[in-house]
């Protein structure tokens, strides 16, 4: 199994990153460069999280081997003759003999992990500080050519890159003229890594303090169905406002595109840019603008004023943003509507005595084998109405205890005698028995929870619709790359912070122990002692204040005071938005109900008159055959002409009736009030009217105007 675990995790992590990118991004519409950059950033960050537990277990095994070799190299003393040292003949006390070292199942050979961490770390840092900012500006640019987009990206990032070059140059000059400092390339590299990790730790504590409280609270609120339904109504009102704003913005942008398209004709040099903009517009707007286009006018009319290429670039950028925002709000509205209907169904089914879960609107697709045999309506009722809320409560309690353990360990991880960090205690207990599987699982669960708290907060960031993460392929390219940048900047300090929690970082624990390969790449923090002994130890204590502020929703209250509508239970504005959202959901349900009733009426029409239609079709075929036979008999027996005419006349009437039944669509009627006598009367009237309507010039689609 040597190295096999590393290879398996590399493959699994790749598919995990690909799945998340498929959920948030759009493989068909977004640029390949954007998707590749985001996928690479996410993949490298997830690799660090998944591979670090293997590095910890391998380091513990190497430390065991070092301790065992030291013990074997020290000569033992015979208790009978203290002044005489012996070899194998002496027997030491049992408690002084170390336990044999067992190689972990996921052991990684020496020399692999340092190279692996070096490649992963420096690639992620190049992405987050150099490539991804440039790709962000490139993807957001409205240029019509690759050269134009690159030029725009360079101009936008000139200040960004210039600031870093100025800071780095100033530090180099300071080090060069300072007589007491003689820094090597390794120390300069360590200073750069420390600066990047310090910036990441500053942001990490802010995001972690929010996630440690909000994630357990979100699961607890999910168990309160009434609260969850009211909050869904609140979100519906806000989302409808945003959706209307997006539609209005799209209309304004499309109107500007229409004016520009009408002013620049087919033979104008800028017409190719207009065609590029039109291809980014929705299909219905493209058709509308195509109908109003008059390409016979000459473009060099002196009375017309034409836009510049720079203004077209700006318009192109506005079109991309407006279309993407409109599509995102439309999809989010459908998802939120489905969620509200489901919560209302759960509230209705809670009082059901049959213990059968009934949906207000059945699924359009036929149920699969899972719903047919395993997830039956009875099992669905027990899960949705009884077990799910208790599961969420239990999960919330477990996550709350985990969050308390993290906060306690963040405030006490610098204490080595006694060991106060809970995670360090757990790892050291497992280290005594060399239980590598437990060590790896404990490390993975801890890192995974820390990453979940941080990454979930990143995905919830929304700054004036500038950064917005939405599932179902609705996240734009700029937000995807923004998430990749944050992940690459947050993951290395998060892993260093975790190693400090379990006392595997010698810069914090002040112990002469074997370092992990990850620590060896990060370098010794003792180069900057005021950061290693000050900022890295005491700044994480700020997480206590942030958790308290998140628990009492101080940030939400401040945003509400500033005019940003937030969900506050004791606010009058919140109550108004809840009532508005409830009315919007009720209106959408009525619309959906009318559509479903129309489909049911059409289905019932086909079921009622399908057999009659088949009978008429059979009679039509028989009559057609009789007509052929009578025509043949006319040529053989002229005396049978009258009978043949009668047969043809009857066949024509039957054909008219069949055509009427095939072309007619049902009008709105009450199916329950329709009796058999009425059906017979309507059938006879249609038969009688069919002969009259068949005399018209066109007998197809008679009821199209009804």
XYZ file of C-alpha atoms in Angstrom:
706
model
C 0.000 0.000 0.000
C 3.060 2.292 -0.105
C 1.986 5.408 -2.003
C -1.304 3.837 -3.094
C -3.353 5.965 -0.683
C -1.747 9.102 -2.087
C -2.640 8.138 -5.658
C -6.227 7.215 -4.747
C -6.819 10.508 -2.946
C -5.351 12.494 -5.838
C -7.906 10.935 -8.209
C -10.843 11.232 -5.781
C -10.107 14.884 -5.031
C -9.991 15.696 -8.738
C -13.497 14.343 -9.304
C -14.741 16.153 -6.187
C -13.440 19.480 -7.511
C -14.896 18.706 -10.945
C -18.309 17.952 -9.411
C -18.392 21.231 -7.456
C -17.307 23.198 -10.505
C -20.070 21.563 -12.546
C -22.604 22.505 -9.857
C -21.650 26.182 -9.749
C -20.174 26.798 -13.199
C -21.446 26.197 -16.719
C -19.245 23.975 -18.871
C -21.104 24.826 -22.075
C -21.143 28.626 -21.940
C -18.170 29.758 -19.873
C -14.667 30.114 -21.261
C -12.341 27.130 -21.065
C -9.575 29.238 -19.525
C -11.872 30.354 -16.704
C -13.023 26.821 -15.981
C -9.488 25.438 -16.065
C -8.108 28.118 -13.730
C -10.933 27.659 -11.213
C -10.714 23.865 -11.369
C -6.949 23.938 -10.813
C -7.253 26.316 -7.840
C -9.987 24.258 -6.172
C -8.166 21.016 -6.901
C -4.898 22.152 -5.327
C -6.664 23.443 -2.205
C -8.634 20.225 -1.764
C -5.421 18.237 -2.235
C -3.823 20.058 0.694
C -6.816 19.267 2.897
C -7.025 15.574 1.967
C -3.287 14.761 1.883
C -2.256 16.524 5.104
C -3.578 13.688 7.396
C -1.333 11.242 5.515
C 1.605 13.554 6.110
C 0.787 13.646 9.841
C 0.650 9.845 10.193
C 3.869 9.426 8.199
C 5.608 12.015 10.412
C 4.478 10.205 13.574
C 5.913 6.950 12.190
C 9.244 8.645 11.409
C 9.328 10.125 14.910
C 8.726 6.657 16.333
C 11.651 5.271 14.330
C 13.920 8.089 15.526
C 12.973 7.495 19.176
C 13.480 3.763 18.776
C 16.926 4.249 17.228
C 17.943 6.616 20.025
C 16.865 4.077 22.624
C 18.758 1.264 20.919
C 21.915 3.377 20.652
C 21.988 4.172 24.399
C 23.764 1.392 26.405
C 21.666 -0.116 29.171
C 22.759 -0.419 32.788
C 22.623 -3.671 34.776
C 20.853 -3.026 38.074
C 23.142 -5.549 39.840
C 26.337 -3.750 38.836
C 25.681 -0.056 38.198
C 29.294 0.666 37.281
C 29.393 -1.922 34.521
C 27.614 -1.539 31.208
C 26.572 -4.629 29.391
C 25.110 -5.377 26.021
C 22.281 -7.807 25.543
C 22.785 -9.562 28.857
C 21.250 -6.706 30.841
C 17.513 -6.266 31.255
C 16.010 -2.821 31.538
C 12.707 -2.087 33.221
C 9.661 -2.870 31.118
C 8.351 0.656 31.078
C 11.548 2.013 29.500
C 11.321 -0.228 26.467
C 9.519 1.621 23.631
C 6.848 -0.123 21.696
C 7.759 -1.408 18.248
C 6.996 0.944 15.382
C 4.368 -0.263 12.967
C 4.337 1.196 9.490
C 0.980 2.885 8.699
C -1.125 1.508 5.885
C -0.912 4.864 4.104
C 2.828 5.307 4.533
C 4.393 7.569 1.908
C 8.069 6.918 1.111
C 10.670 9.529 1.971
C 11.302 12.222 -0.593
C 7.827 12.216 -2.147
C 5.946 14.543 0.190
C 8.422 17.491 0.121
C 8.359 17.555 -3.676
C 4.582 17.159 -3.689
C 4.003 20.009 -1.229
C 6.460 22.266 -3.041
C 4.674 21.809 -6.380
C 1.182 22.202 -4.872
C 2.001 25.229 -2.740
C 3.903 27.312 -5.269
C 1.434 26.518 -8.049
C -1.449 27.692 -5.861
C 0.423 30.862 -4.894
C 1.170 31.695 -8.527
C -2.510 31.214 -9.286
C -3.840 33.370 -6.474
C -1.371 36.271 -6.743
C -0.601 36.412 -10.474
C -2.768 34.400 -12.858
C -6.264 34.487 -11.357
C -6.411 38.298 -10.939
C -5.357 38.645 -14.569
C -7.913 36.010 -15.668
C -10.623 37.807 -13.693
C -10.070 41.016 -15.613
C -9.784 39.072 -18.874
C -13.112 37.274 -18.340
C -14.917 40.459 -17.274
C -13.571 42.483 -20.174
C -15.966 43.437 -22.943
C -13.305 43.388 -25.651
C -14.024 41.792 -28.991
C -10.589 40.232 -29.531
C -8.036 38.381 -27.450
C -5.576 41.244 -27.804
C -8.139 43.766 -26.587
C -9.032 41.641 -23.574
C -5.387 41.145 -22.637
C -4.759 44.891 -22.913
C -7.732 45.677 -20.684
C -6.634 43.071 -18.133
C -3.103 44.459 -17.993
C -4.349 48.008 -17.481
C -6.735 46.979 -14.691
C -4.034 44.962 -12.908
C -1.282 47.532 -13.290
C -2.058 49.100 -9.902
C -2.541 45.655 -8.368
C 0.830 44.317 -9.526
C 2.567 47.665 -9.032
C 1.635 47.725 -5.348
C 3.191 44.322 -4.726
C 6.328 45.234 -6.653
C 6.664 48.468 -4.665
C 6.344 46.666 -1.319
C 8.742 43.899 -2.347
C 11.288 46.383 -3.720
C 11.128 48.478 -0.567
C 11.813 45.416 1.577
C 14.761 44.419 -0.583
C 16.269 47.903 -0.349
C 15.766 47.951 3.419
C 17.452 44.575 3.828
C 20.317 45.587 1.516
C 21.196 48.796 3.373
C 20.706 47.373 6.871
C 24.130 46.356 8.212
C 22.904 43.789 10.721
C 20.672 41.799 8.373
C 22.226 39.216 6.118
C 19.325 37.288 4.671
C 19.795 34.371 2.341
C 17.440 33.337 -0.433
C 15.848 30.763 1.886
C 15.107 33.417 4.499
C 13.657 35.779 1.887
C 11.472 32.955 0.674
C 10.316 32.289 4.235
C 9.485 35.976 4.720
C 7.327 35.916 1.582
C 5.510 32.766 2.742
C 5.013 34.276 6.200
C 3.559 37.472 4.731
C 1.109 35.500 2.578
C 0.089 33.271 5.510
C -0.348 36.293 7.783
C -2.737 37.912 5.310
C -4.597 34.592 4.961
C -4.817 34.064 8.735
C -6.247 37.552 9.188
C -9.119 36.742 6.810
C -9.370 33.127 8.006
C -10.289 34.059 11.570
C -13.030 36.402 10.357
C -14.630 33.749 8.155
C -14.141 30.957 10.683
C -15.784 32.926 13.479
C -18.904 33.292 11.367
C -19.028 29.689 10.137
C -18.509 28.055 13.543
C -21.775 29.585 14.748
C -23.834 29.839 11.581
C -23.485 26.227 10.392
C -24.842 24.601 13.606
C -27.537 27.278 13.812
C -28.602 26.679 10.193
C -29.223 22.991 10.935
C -31.126 23.858 14.096
C -33.316 26.314 12.192
C -33.883 23.652 9.524
C -35.592 21.535 12.185
C -38.037 24.408 12.854
C -40.322 24.101 9.856
C -42.426 27.135 10.690
C -39.344 29.311 10.962
C -37.921 27.856 7.756
C -41.157 28.464 5.832
C -41.406 32.076 7.047
C -37.803 32.707 6.065
C -38.515 31.211 2.640
C -41.385 33.697 2.198
C -38.979 36.487 3.144
C -36.427 35.273 0.582
C -39.160 35.042 -2.059
C -40.096 38.696 -1.611
C -36.472 39.823 -1.817
C -35.728 37.577 -4.787
C -38.785 38.815 -6.681
C -37.561 42.386 -6.206
C -34.150 41.393 -7.486
C -35.709 39.483 -10.365
C -37.805 42.495 -11.396
C -34.738 44.709 -11.165
C -32.767 42.281 -13.359
C -35.550 42.216 -15.959
C -35.748 46.003 -15.993
C -31.990 46.262 -16.347
C -32.035 43.776 -19.207
C -34.786 45.747 -20.954
C -32.763 48.949 -20.680
C -29.619 47.313 -22.014
C -31.534 45.653 -24.864
C -33.085 48.993 -25.784
C -29.630 50.523 -26.018
C -28.458 47.578 -28.121
C -31.450 48.055 -30.426
C -30.642 51.714 -30.971
C -27.007 50.955 -31.719
C -27.972 48.083 -34.021
C -30.344 50.296 -36.002
C -27.761 53.065 -36.365
C -24.921 50.790 -37.539
C -25.874 48.983 -40.762
C -24.509 45.894 -42.415
C -21.769 47.661 -44.390
C -20.343 49.629 -41.467
C -16.852 48.636 -40.189
C -18.225 48.315 -36.641
C -21.048 45.997 -37.682
C -19.048 42.880 -36.754
C -18.912 44.101 -33.158
C -22.680 44.610 -33.156
C -23.149 41.036 -34.394
C -20.956 39.792 -31.538
C -23.101 41.692 -29.036
C -26.321 40.395 -30.582
C -25.143 36.805 -30.217
C -24.895 37.378 -26.452
C -28.515 38.621 -26.253
C -31.482 36.322 -25.499
C -33.083 34.616 -28.496
C -36.374 36.524 -28.399
C -34.537 39.867 -28.419
C -32.394 38.722 -31.338
C -35.490 37.859 -33.377
C -37.159 41.159 -32.499
C -34.111 43.171 -33.518
C -33.728 41.128 -36.700
C -37.278 41.974 -37.803
C -36.707 45.700 -37.285
C -33.431 45.716 -39.190
C -33.223 47.605 -42.480
C -29.945 46.853 -44.216
C -30.639 48.938 -47.314
C -29.667 52.237 -45.724
C -26.165 53.497 -46.259
C -23.964 53.912 -43.203
C -22.121 57.036 -44.305
C -25.077 59.313 -43.852
C -23.794 62.580 -42.428
C -26.794 62.996 -40.155
C -26.141 59.785 -38.166
C -23.837 59.707 -35.144
C -22.080 56.392 -34.631
C -20.726 55.037 -31.343
C -17.037 54.471 -30.852
C -15.379 51.112 -30.372
C -14.736 51.938 -26.716
C -18.440 52.523 -26.097
C -19.252 49.213 -27.824
C -16.812 47.431 -25.526
C -18.608 48.947 -22.540
C -21.989 47.951 -23.993
C -20.742 44.409 -24.594
C -19.706 44.159 -20.958
C -23.124 45.418 -19.820
C -24.922 42.882 -22.015
C -22.929 39.967 -20.600
C -23.644 41.031 -17.026
C -27.349 41.785 -17.607
C -28.053 38.474 -19.374
C -26.198 36.441 -16.759
C -28.001 38.185 -13.897
C -31.386 37.746 -15.551
C -30.829 34.026 -16.079
C -29.564 33.568 -12.532
C -32.549 35.255 -10.878
C -34.967 33.316 -13.062
C -33.446 29.954 -12.109
C -33.187 30.925 -8.437
C -36.845 31.909 -8.418
C -37.904 28.496 -9.726
C -35.737 26.738 -7.122
C -37.061 28.885 -4.266
C -40.633 28.395 -5.460
C -40.188 24.627 -5.433
C -38.697 24.799 -1.943
C -41.618 26.876 -0.619
C -44.185 24.508 -2.121
C -42.384 21.545 -0.568
C -42.349 23.167 2.893
C -46.060 23.920 2.605
C -46.684 20.293 1.629
C -44.760 19.125 4.695
C -46.855 21.402 6.928
C -50.068 20.007 5.416
C -48.999 16.363 5.669
C -48.014 16.586 9.327
C -51.659 16.193 10.355
C -52.322 13.366 7.902
C -53.860 10.281 9.530
C -52.976 7.974 6.637
C -49.223 8.568 7.003
C -48.937 8.939 3.241
C -47.037 11.921 1.903
C -49.111 13.736 -0.736
C -47.551 16.361 -3.020
C -49.530 19.376 -4.193
C -48.054 19.022 -7.663
C -46.927 15.557 -8.766
C -43.592 15.175 -10.467
C -43.636 15.531 -14.227
C -41.223 12.630 -14.660
C -42.301 9.062 -13.840
C -40.938 7.767 -10.512
C -37.784 5.681 -10.661
C -37.035 2.422 -8.943
C -35.829 4.235 -5.807
C -39.143 6.081 -5.344
C -41.147 3.049 -6.371
C -39.605 0.475 -4.044
C -37.548 2.231 -1.346
C -38.701 5.833 -0.928
C -42.412 5.110 -0.891
C -45.019 7.711 0.201
C -45.154 6.098 3.661
C -41.385 6.225 4.139
C -41.351 9.764 2.764
C -43.960 10.810 5.327
C -41.988 9.373 8.238
C -38.781 11.024 7.008
C -40.183 14.456 6.109
C -42.702 14.807 8.946
C -41.064 12.937 11.805
C -37.409 11.897 11.496
C -35.831 14.714 9.506
C -36.287 17.395 12.146
C -34.781 15.195 14.866
C -31.871 14.343 12.590
C -31.197 18.051 12.039
C -31.383 18.729 15.768
C -28.964 15.917 16.581
C -26.572 17.082 13.863
C -26.813 20.649 15.157
C -25.908 19.551 18.699
C -22.900 17.548 17.435
C -21.651 20.457 15.327
C -22.147 22.837 18.250
C -19.927 20.672 20.459
C -17.365 20.540 17.669
C -17.438 24.331 17.346
C -16.936 24.746 21.096
C -13.945 22.389 20.905
C -12.461 24.433 18.061
C -12.904 27.733 19.906
C -11.371 26.306 23.090
C -8.417 24.846 21.201
C -7.817 28.092 19.306
C -7.505 29.928 22.610
C -5.263 27.350 24.337
C -3.179 25.648 21.624
C -0.021 27.561 22.651
C -0.004 25.797 26.042
C 2.167 22.660 25.899
C 2.540 21.987 29.642
C -0.203 21.076 30.371
C -1.731 20.285 27.006
C -5.040 22.144 26.859
C -5.910 21.842 23.176
C -8.500 19.070 22.852
C -7.337 18.045 19.389
C -3.735 17.759 20.587
C -4.908 15.534 23.445
C -6.797 13.235 21.064
C -3.844 12.921 18.669
C -1.346 12.265 21.455
C -3.533 9.536 22.949
C -3.717 7.803 19.586
C 0.009 8.334 19.051
C 0.861 6.268 22.126
C -0.772 3.189 20.605
C 0.248 4.078 17.038
C -3.348 3.914 15.910
C -2.690 5.507 12.530
C -6.198 5.005 11.198
C -7.672 6.915 14.128
C -5.056 9.650 13.722
C -5.854 10.108 10.034
C -9.613 10.074 10.584
C -9.380 12.574 13.465
C -7.161 14.874 11.413
C -9.387 14.621 8.343
C -12.635 15.290 10.237
C -11.115 18.294 12.011
C -9.667 19.823 8.838
C -12.851 19.072 6.916
C -15.010 20.869 9.493
C -12.685 23.881 9.569
C -12.717 24.040 5.760
C -16.502 23.674 5.696
C -16.904 26.631 8.056
C -14.520 28.773 6.011
C -15.539 27.712 2.485
C -19.266 27.909 3.198
C -18.769 31.489 4.338
C -16.916 32.213 1.089
C -19.827 30.809 -0.907
C -22.258 33.009 1.021
C -20.354 36.202 0.275
C -22.434 38.665 -1.682
C -21.157 42.198 -2.221
C -23.682 44.282 -4.184
C -24.055 41.423 -6.730
C -20.377 41.891 -7.558
C -19.430 38.547 -6.056
C -22.324 36.121 -6.080
C -22.199 32.322 -5.831
C -25.270 30.443 -6.999
C -25.697 26.748 -7.657
C -27.337 25.154 -10.718
C -24.655 26.578 -13.070
C -25.539 30.220 -12.314
C -22.212 31.545 -10.964
C -20.444 33.907 -13.330
C -16.789 33.640 -14.314
C -15.653 36.545 -12.124
C -17.130 35.000 -8.953
C -15.706 31.561 -9.758
C -12.200 32.943 -10.055
C -12.713 35.048 -6.941
C -13.494 31.860 -5.005
C -10.376 30.205 -6.430
C -8.261 33.145 -5.253
C -9.700 33.021 -1.739
C -9.290 29.256 -1.484
C -5.613 29.434 -2.451
C -4.991 32.211 0.081
C -6.953 30.641 2.951
C -6.041 26.948 2.732
C -2.275 27.137 3.576
C -2.735 29.211 6.771
C -5.718 27.032 7.723
C -3.556 23.904 7.540
C -0.776 25.614 9.499
C -3.323 26.602 12.119
C -4.516 22.989 12.317
C -0.949 21.720 12.795
C -0.640 24.221 15.632
C -3.855 22.897 17.215
C -2.458 19.341 17.342
C 1.057 20.557 18.407
C 2.753 19.390 15.209
C 4.224 22.840 14.496
C 7.526 23.276 16.302
C 7.376 27.073 15.940
C 4.373 27.080 18.285
C 4.865 24.018 20.475
C 8.586 24.852 21.028
C 9.372 21.122 20.998
C 12.221 19.401 19.181
C 10.116 16.935 17.235
C 10.114 15.646 13.707
C 8.425 18.191 11.464
C 5.910 17.334 8.821
C 6.892 17.741 5.192
C 4.329 20.557 4.992
C 6.113 22.502 7.759
C 9.453 22.053 6.021
C 8.060 23.743 2.890
C 6.552 26.598 4.907
C 9.936 27.332 6.463
C 10.804 28.315 10.015
C 8.673 31.125 11.386
C 11.461 32.041 13.796
C 12.881 34.307 11.095
C 10.125 36.760 12.064
C 9.803 36.148 15.780
C 7.227 38.869 16.399
C 4.853 37.057 14.022
C 5.645 33.515 15.197
C 5.462 34.356 18.911
C 2.855 37.097 18.749
C 0.424 37.307 15.858
C 0.115 33.544 15.179
C -0.573 32.794 18.848
C -2.793 35.606 20.066
C -4.709 36.703 16.997
C -6.798 33.458 16.773
C -8.235 34.335 20.197
C -10.249 37.006 18.395
C -12.461 34.167 17.199
C -14.292 34.254 20.546
C -15.476 37.821 19.946
C -16.506 37.001 16.379
C -18.501 33.961 17.493
C -20.344 36.029 20.101
C -21.108 38.730 17.513
C -22.404 36.097 15.069
C -24.526 34.410 17.740
C -26.322 37.672 18.529
C -26.532 38.576 14.797
C -24.776 41.893 15.265
C -23.717 42.004 11.616
C -27.270 41.342 10.434
C -28.632 44.067 12.697
C -26.056 46.559 11.453
C -26.893 45.803 7.817
C -30.578 46.176 8.610
C -29.951 49.597 10.145
C -27.994 50.650 7.060
C -30.989 49.872 4.838
C -30.096 46.367 3.625
C -33.164 44.235 4.209
C -32.267 41.309 6.477
C -34.392 38.631 8.130
C -35.203 40.003 11.587
C -38.073 38.412 13.483
C -39.000 41.561 15.421
C -38.909 43.972 12.470
C -41.986 45.478 10.838
C -40.315 45.487 7.455
C -39.617 41.772 7.813
C -43.310 41.101 8.517
C -44.330 43.049 5.426
C -41.879 41.138 3.265
C -43.113 37.827 4.702
C -46.712 38.689 3.778
C -45.609 39.788 0.332
C -43.655 36.575 -0.202
C -46.597 34.461 0.933
C -48.849 36.182 -1.595
C -46.269 35.682 -4.359
C -46.037 31.955 -3.599
C -49.842 31.677 -3.542
C -50.055 33.434 -6.903
C -47.461 31.120 -8.451
C -49.284 28.096 -7.084
C -52.544 29.241 -8.674
C -50.761 29.723 -11.973
C -49.263 26.267 -11.735
C -52.634 24.821 -10.775
C -54.279 26.330 -13.854
C -51.590 24.845 -16.075
C -52.021 21.444 -14.465
C -55.830 21.641 -14.777
C -55.489 22.397 -18.468
C -53.236 19.399 -18.951
C -55.655 17.192 -17.027
C -58.549 18.352 -19.187
C -56.627 17.567 -22.343
C -55.700 14.172 -20.964
C -59.319 13.486 -19.977
C -60.509 14.571 -23.437
C -58.159 12.131 -25.074
C -59.225 9.327 -22.737
C -62.930 9.954 -23.282
C -62.881 10.377 -27.025
C -59.869 8.286 -27.895
C -61.943 5.092 -28.388
C -64.540 6.929 -30.397
C -61.805 8.372 -32.575
C -60.393 4.902 -33.159
C -63.886 3.630 -34.101
C -64.303 6.447 -36.593
C -60.873 5.725 -38.031
C -61.810 2.061 -38.455
C -65.100 2.994 -40.114
C -63.258 5.402 -42.348
C -60.924 2.664 -43.520
C -63.829 0.281 -44.110
C -65.781 2.937 -45.985
C -62.726 3.710 -48.093
C -62.489 0.061 -48.963
C -66.193 -0.053 -49.833
C -65.741 3.006 -52.060
C -63.027 1.252 -53.967
C -65.184 -1.846 -54.371
C -68.224 0.200 -55.476
C -66.096 2.125 -57.972
C -64.940 -1.159 -59.391
C -68.541 -2.395 -59.484
C -69.619 0.759 -61.372
C -67.399 -0.201 -64.213
C -68.727 -3.768 -64.148
C -72.406 -3.154 -63.242
C -73.784 0.265 -64.249
C -77.101 -0.433 -62.495
C -75.405 -0.175 -59.094
C -74.509 3.482 -59.469
C -77.072 4.753 -56.974
C -75.814 2.451 -54.254
C -72.251 3.489 -54.898
C -73.138 7.181 -54.567
C -74.863 6.487 -51.293
C -71.802 4.720 -49.964
C -69.512 7.545 -50.998
C -71.770 10.125 -49.371
C -71.805 8.197 -46.105
C -68.007 7.832 -46.181
C -67.582 11.591 -46.689
C -69.719 12.354 -43.631
C -67.763 9.890 -41.543
C -64.475 11.381 -42.689
C -65.690 14.856 -41.731
C -66.591 13.629 -38.263
C -63.194 12.010 -37.836
C -61.401 15.180 -38.912
C -63.440 17.246 -36.497
C -62.598 14.935 -33.622
C -58.917 14.904 -34.500
C -58.592 18.665 -34.860
C -60.799 19.815 -32.008
C -59.234 20.764 -28.662
C -61.292 20.872 -25.487
C -62.595 24.119 -24.096
C -62.751 24.843 -20.371
C -65.576 22.834 -18.891
C -66.377 21.055 -15.674
C -65.678 17.399 -16.249
C -67.769 16.317 -13.288
C -70.883 18.063 -14.581
C -70.597 16.497 -18.005
C -73.088 13.612 -18.157
C -73.359 10.867 -20.683
C -76.491 12.414 -22.184
C -74.611 15.636 -22.766
C -71.792 13.776 -24.410
C -74.233 11.998 -26.715
C -75.966 15.247 -27.563
C -72.656 16.951 -28.268
C -71.572 14.009 -30.377
C -74.738 14.100 -32.450
C -74.455 17.845 -32.908
C -70.850 17.483 -34.028
C -71.918 14.786 -36.497
C -74.628 17.030 -37.841
C -72.340 20.031 -38.063
C -69.543 18.042 -39.586
C -71.364 17.699 -42.912
C -71.814 21.467 -43.056
C -68.208 22.307 -42.144
C -66.858 19.801 -44.623
C -68.215 21.914 -47.443
C -65.667 24.671 -46.692
C -62.460 25.028 -48.655
C -60.181 23.988 -45.716
C -61.107 21.210 -43.337
C -57.899 21.193 -41.220
C -57.431 22.896 -37.817
C -61.047 24.094 -37.606
C -60.852 25.055 -33.944
C -57.597 27.003 -34.116
C -59.428 30.299 -33.542
C -61.421 29.043 -30.561
